[in-house]
mmCIF file of C-alpha atoms in Angstrom:
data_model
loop_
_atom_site.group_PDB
_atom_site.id
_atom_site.type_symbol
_atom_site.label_atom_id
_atom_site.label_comp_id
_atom_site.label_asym_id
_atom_site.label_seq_id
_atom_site.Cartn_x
_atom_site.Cartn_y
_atom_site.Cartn_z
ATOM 1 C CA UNK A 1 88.066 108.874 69.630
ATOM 2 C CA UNK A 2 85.755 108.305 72.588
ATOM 3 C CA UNK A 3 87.189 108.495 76.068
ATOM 4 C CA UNK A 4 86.020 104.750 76.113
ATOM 5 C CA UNK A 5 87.931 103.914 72.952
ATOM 6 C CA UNK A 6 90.806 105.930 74.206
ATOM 7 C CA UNK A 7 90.909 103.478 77.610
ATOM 8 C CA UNK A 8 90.710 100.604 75.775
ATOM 9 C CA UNK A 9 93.525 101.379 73.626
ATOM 10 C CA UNK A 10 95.505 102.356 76.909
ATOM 11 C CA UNK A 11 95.033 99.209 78.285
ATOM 12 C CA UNK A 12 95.628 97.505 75.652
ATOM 13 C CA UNK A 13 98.687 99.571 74.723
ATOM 14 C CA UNK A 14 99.777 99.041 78.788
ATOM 15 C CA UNK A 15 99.401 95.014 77.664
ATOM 16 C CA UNK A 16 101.590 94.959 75.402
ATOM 17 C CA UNK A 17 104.477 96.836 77.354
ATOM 18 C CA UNK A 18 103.903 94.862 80.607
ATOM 19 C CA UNK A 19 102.719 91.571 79.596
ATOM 20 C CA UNK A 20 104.669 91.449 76.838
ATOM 21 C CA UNK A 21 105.803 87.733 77.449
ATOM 22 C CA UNK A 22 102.250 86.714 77.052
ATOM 23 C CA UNK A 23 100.985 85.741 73.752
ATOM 24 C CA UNK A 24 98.679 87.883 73.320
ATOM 25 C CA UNK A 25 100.650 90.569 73.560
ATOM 26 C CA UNK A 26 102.032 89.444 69.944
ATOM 27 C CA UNK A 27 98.548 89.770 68.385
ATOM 28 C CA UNK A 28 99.207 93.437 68.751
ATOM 29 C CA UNK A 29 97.365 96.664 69.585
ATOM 30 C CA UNK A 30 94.137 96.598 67.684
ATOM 31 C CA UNK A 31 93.500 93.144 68.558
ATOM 32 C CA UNK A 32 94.131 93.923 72.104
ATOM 33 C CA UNK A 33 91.743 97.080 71.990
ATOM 34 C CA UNK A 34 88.988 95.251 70.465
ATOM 35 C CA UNK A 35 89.318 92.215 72.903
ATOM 36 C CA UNK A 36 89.448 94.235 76.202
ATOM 37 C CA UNK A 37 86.151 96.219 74.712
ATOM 38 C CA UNK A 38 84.404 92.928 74.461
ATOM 39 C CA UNK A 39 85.736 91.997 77.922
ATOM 40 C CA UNK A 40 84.450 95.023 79.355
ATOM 41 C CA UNK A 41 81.304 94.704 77.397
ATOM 42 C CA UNK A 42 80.391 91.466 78.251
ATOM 43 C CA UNK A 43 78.241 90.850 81.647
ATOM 44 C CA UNK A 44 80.654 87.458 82.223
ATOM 45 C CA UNK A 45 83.985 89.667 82.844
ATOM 46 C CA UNK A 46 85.301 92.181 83.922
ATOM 47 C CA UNK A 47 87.797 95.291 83.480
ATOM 48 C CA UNK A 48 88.881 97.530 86.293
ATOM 49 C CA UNK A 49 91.312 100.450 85.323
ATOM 50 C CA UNK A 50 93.876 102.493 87.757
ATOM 51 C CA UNK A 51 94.326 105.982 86.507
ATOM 52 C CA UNK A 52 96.671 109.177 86.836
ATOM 53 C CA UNK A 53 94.858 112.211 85.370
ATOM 54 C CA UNK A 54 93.671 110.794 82.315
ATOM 55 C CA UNK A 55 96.171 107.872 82.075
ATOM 56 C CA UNK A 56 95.463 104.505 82.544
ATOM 57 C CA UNK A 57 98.476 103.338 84.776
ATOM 58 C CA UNK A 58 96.937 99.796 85.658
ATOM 59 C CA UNK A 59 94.202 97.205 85.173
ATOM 60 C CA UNK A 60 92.820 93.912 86.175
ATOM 61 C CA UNK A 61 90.393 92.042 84.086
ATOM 62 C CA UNK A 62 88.611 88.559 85.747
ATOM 63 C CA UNK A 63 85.253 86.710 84.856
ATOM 64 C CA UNK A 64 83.777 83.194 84.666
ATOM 65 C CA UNK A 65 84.091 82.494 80.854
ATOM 66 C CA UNK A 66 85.628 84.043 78.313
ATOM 67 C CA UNK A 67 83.106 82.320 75.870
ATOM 68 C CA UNK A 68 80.625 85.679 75.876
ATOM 69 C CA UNK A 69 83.552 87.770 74.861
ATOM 70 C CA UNK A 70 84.696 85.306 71.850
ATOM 71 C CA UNK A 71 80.970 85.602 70.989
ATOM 72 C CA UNK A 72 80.758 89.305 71.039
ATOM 73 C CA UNK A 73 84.291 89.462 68.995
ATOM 74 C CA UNK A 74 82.515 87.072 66.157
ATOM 75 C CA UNK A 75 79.395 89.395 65.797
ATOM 76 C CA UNK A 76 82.365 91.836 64.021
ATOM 77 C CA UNK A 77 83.433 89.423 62.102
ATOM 78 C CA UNK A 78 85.183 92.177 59.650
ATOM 79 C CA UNK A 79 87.137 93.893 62.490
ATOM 80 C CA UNK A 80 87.893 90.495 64.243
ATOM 81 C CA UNK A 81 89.497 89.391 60.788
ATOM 82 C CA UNK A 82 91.548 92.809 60.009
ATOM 83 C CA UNK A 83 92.359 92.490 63.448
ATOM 84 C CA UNK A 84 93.736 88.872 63.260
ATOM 85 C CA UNK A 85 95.006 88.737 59.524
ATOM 86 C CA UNK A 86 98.457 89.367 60.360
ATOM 87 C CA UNK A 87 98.031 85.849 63.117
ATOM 88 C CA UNK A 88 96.509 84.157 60.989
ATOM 89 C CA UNK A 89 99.041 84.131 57.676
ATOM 90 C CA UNK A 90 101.847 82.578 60.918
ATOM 91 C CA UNK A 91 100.806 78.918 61.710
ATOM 92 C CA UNK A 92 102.589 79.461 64.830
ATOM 93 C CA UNK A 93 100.421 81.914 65.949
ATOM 94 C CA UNK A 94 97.327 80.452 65.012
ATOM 95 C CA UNK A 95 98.443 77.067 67.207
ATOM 96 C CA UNK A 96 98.683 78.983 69.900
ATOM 97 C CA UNK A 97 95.639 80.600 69.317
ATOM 98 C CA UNK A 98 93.364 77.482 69.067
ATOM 99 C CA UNK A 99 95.432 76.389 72.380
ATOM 100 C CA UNK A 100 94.213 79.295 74.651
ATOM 101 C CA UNK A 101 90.604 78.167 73.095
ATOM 102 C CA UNK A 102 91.381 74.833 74.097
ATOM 103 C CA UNK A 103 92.250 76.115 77.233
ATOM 104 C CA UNK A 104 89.109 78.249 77.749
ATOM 105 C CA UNK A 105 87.206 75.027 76.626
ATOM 106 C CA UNK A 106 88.433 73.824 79.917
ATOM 107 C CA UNK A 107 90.385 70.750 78.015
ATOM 108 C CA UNK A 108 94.085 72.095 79.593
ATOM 109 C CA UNK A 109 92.520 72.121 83.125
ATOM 110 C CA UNK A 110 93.614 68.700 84.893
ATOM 111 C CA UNK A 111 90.408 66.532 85.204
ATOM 112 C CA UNK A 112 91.170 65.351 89.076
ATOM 113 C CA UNK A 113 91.343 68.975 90.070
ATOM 114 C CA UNK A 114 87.716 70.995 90.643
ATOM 115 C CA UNK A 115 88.670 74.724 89.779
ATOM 116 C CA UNK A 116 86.739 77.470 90.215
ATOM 117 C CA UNK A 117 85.209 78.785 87.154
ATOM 118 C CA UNK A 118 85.605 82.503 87.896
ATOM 119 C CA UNK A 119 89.271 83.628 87.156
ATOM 120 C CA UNK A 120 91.686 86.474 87.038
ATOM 121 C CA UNK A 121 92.038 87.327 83.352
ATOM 122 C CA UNK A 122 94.966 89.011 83.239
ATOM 123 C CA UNK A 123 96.888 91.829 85.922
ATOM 124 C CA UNK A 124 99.501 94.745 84.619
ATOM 125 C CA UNK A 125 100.641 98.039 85.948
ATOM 126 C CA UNK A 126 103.011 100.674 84.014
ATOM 127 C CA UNK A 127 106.959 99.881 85.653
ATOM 128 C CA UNK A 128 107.079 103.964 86.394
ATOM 129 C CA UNK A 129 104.009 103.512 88.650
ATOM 130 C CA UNK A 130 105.265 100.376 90.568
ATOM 131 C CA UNK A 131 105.892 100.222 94.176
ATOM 132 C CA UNK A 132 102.748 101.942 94.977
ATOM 133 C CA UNK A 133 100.155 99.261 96.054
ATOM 134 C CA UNK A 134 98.551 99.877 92.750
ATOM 135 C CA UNK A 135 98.640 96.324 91.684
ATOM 136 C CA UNK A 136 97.209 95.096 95.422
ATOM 137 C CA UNK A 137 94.675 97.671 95.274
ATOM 138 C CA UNK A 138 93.450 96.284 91.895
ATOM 139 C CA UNK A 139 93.821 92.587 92.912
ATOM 140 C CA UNK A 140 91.638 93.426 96.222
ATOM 141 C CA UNK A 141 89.074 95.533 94.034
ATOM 142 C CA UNK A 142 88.568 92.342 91.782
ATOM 143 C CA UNK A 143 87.739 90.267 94.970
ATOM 144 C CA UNK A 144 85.626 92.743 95.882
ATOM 145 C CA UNK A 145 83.375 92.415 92.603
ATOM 146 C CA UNK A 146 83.843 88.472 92.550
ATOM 147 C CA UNK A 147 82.600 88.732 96.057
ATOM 148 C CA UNK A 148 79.249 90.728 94.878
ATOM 149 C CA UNK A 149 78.694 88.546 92.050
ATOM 150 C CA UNK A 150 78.738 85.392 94.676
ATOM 151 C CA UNK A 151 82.014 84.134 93.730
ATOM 152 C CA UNK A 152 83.735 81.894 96.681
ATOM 153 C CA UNK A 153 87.148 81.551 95.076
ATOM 154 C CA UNK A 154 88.950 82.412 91.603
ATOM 155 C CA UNK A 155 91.567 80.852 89.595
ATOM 156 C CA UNK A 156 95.009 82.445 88.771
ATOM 157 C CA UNK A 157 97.130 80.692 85.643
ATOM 158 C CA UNK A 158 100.985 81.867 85.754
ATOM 159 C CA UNK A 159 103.603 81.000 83.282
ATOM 160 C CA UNK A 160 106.608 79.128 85.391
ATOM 161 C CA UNK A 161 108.785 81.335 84.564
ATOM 162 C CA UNK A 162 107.222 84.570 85.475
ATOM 163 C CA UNK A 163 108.861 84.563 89.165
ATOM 164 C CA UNK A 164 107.322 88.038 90.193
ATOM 165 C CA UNK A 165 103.745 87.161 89.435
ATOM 166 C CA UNK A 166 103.657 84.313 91.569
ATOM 167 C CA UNK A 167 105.734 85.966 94.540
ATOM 168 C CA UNK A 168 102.913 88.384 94.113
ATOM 169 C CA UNK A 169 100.222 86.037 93.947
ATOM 170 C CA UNK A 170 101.634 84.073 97.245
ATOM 171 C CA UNK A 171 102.015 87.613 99.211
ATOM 172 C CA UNK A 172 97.795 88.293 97.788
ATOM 173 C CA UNK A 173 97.351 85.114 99.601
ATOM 174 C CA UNK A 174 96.367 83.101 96.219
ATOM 175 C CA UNK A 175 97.185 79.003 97.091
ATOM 176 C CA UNK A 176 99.268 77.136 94.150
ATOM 177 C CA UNK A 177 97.163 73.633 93.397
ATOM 178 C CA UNK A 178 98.440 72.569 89.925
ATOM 179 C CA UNK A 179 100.551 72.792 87.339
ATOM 180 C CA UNK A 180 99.032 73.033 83.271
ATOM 181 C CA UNK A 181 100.089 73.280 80.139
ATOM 182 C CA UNK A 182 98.033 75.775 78.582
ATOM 183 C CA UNK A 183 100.506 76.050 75.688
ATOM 184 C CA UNK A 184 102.864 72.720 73.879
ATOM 185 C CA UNK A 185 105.344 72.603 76.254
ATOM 186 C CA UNK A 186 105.336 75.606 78.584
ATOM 187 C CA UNK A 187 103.852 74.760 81.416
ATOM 188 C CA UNK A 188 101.911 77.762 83.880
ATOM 189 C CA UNK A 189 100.674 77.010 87.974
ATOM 190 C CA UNK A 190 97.169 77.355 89.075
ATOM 191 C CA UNK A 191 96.446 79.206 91.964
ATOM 192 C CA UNK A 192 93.556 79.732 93.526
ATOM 193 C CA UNK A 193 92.138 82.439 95.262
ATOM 194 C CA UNK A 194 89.487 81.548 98.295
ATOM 195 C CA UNK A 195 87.389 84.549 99.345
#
């Protein structure tokens, strides 16, 4: 295994054990590995990694569409479907799954609110490395690269339940401005980031 293969299964891994409300999370591993390779792949988003040694202890991901990286996915269609066979025999799943495309389609977002099209993908760190500014250090490092790319101001979407993310989000000085439902019934707040 590559050292790149081997950080995309970390991350992915470090998904699944942090973000493990989100449901993604429940499309497992190999799903997540492939995905975050096409994210990092893809000249619309981005992946930034913290490491220890040769541990990947945190990451941020961010970028302006995730339509590139579905794009990317579908030119394997083979690994995309081994990847997704398990999703796709639950109807559950694959509801939810044509939801976040709905959502990414941009039919969620309210239409009297103008977002801004960049957003921050997704934000975990490993609970043994918490406490450390690793998290702020990775939030402020995606601002950074927003800021190169031109980007005035991202978008953050939150589940309402997920109290330390948006305590989090408030300290990074992110600005709630909505409330969506990107799933039926569970509803998330937009924030937005102005840089």
């Amino acid at each position: 295994m590559s050292s790149r293969d081997a950080m995309y299964r970390q991350v992915a891994e470090l998904h699944v054990r942090c973000l493990d409300r989100s449901f993604l999370a429940t499309l497992g591993v190999g799903f997540l590995t492939f995905m975050y390779r096409a994210l990092d792949e893809s000249d619309s988003t981005l992946l930034l990694v913290h490491r220890e040694g040769d541990a990947v202890v945190g990451f941020v991901t961010g970028g302006a569409s995730m339509g590139p990286v579905y794009k990317r996915m579908l030119r394997s269609p083979l690994r995309l479907g081994l990847n997704l066979a398990p999703a796709m025999l639950q109807p559950s799943k694959l509801r939810r799954i044509l939801e976040i495309l709905r959502y990414t389609r941009g039919a969620a977002a309210r239409p009297d609110l103008e977002l801004p099209t960049a957003e921050l993908l997704s934000l975990a760190v490993a609970s043994e490395w918490r406490g450390r500014s690793i998290a702020e250090s990775l939030y402020r490092a995606l601002e950074r690269e927003f800021r190169a790319r031109g980007v005035t101001a991202f978008r953050i979407v939150a589940g309402t339940s997920l109290v330390p993310a948006h305590r989090f989000y408030r300290r990074m000085g992110a600005e709630p401005v909505a409330e969506i439902e990107v799933h039926d019934g569970e509803h998330s707040v937009v924030y937005v980031q102005r840089l």
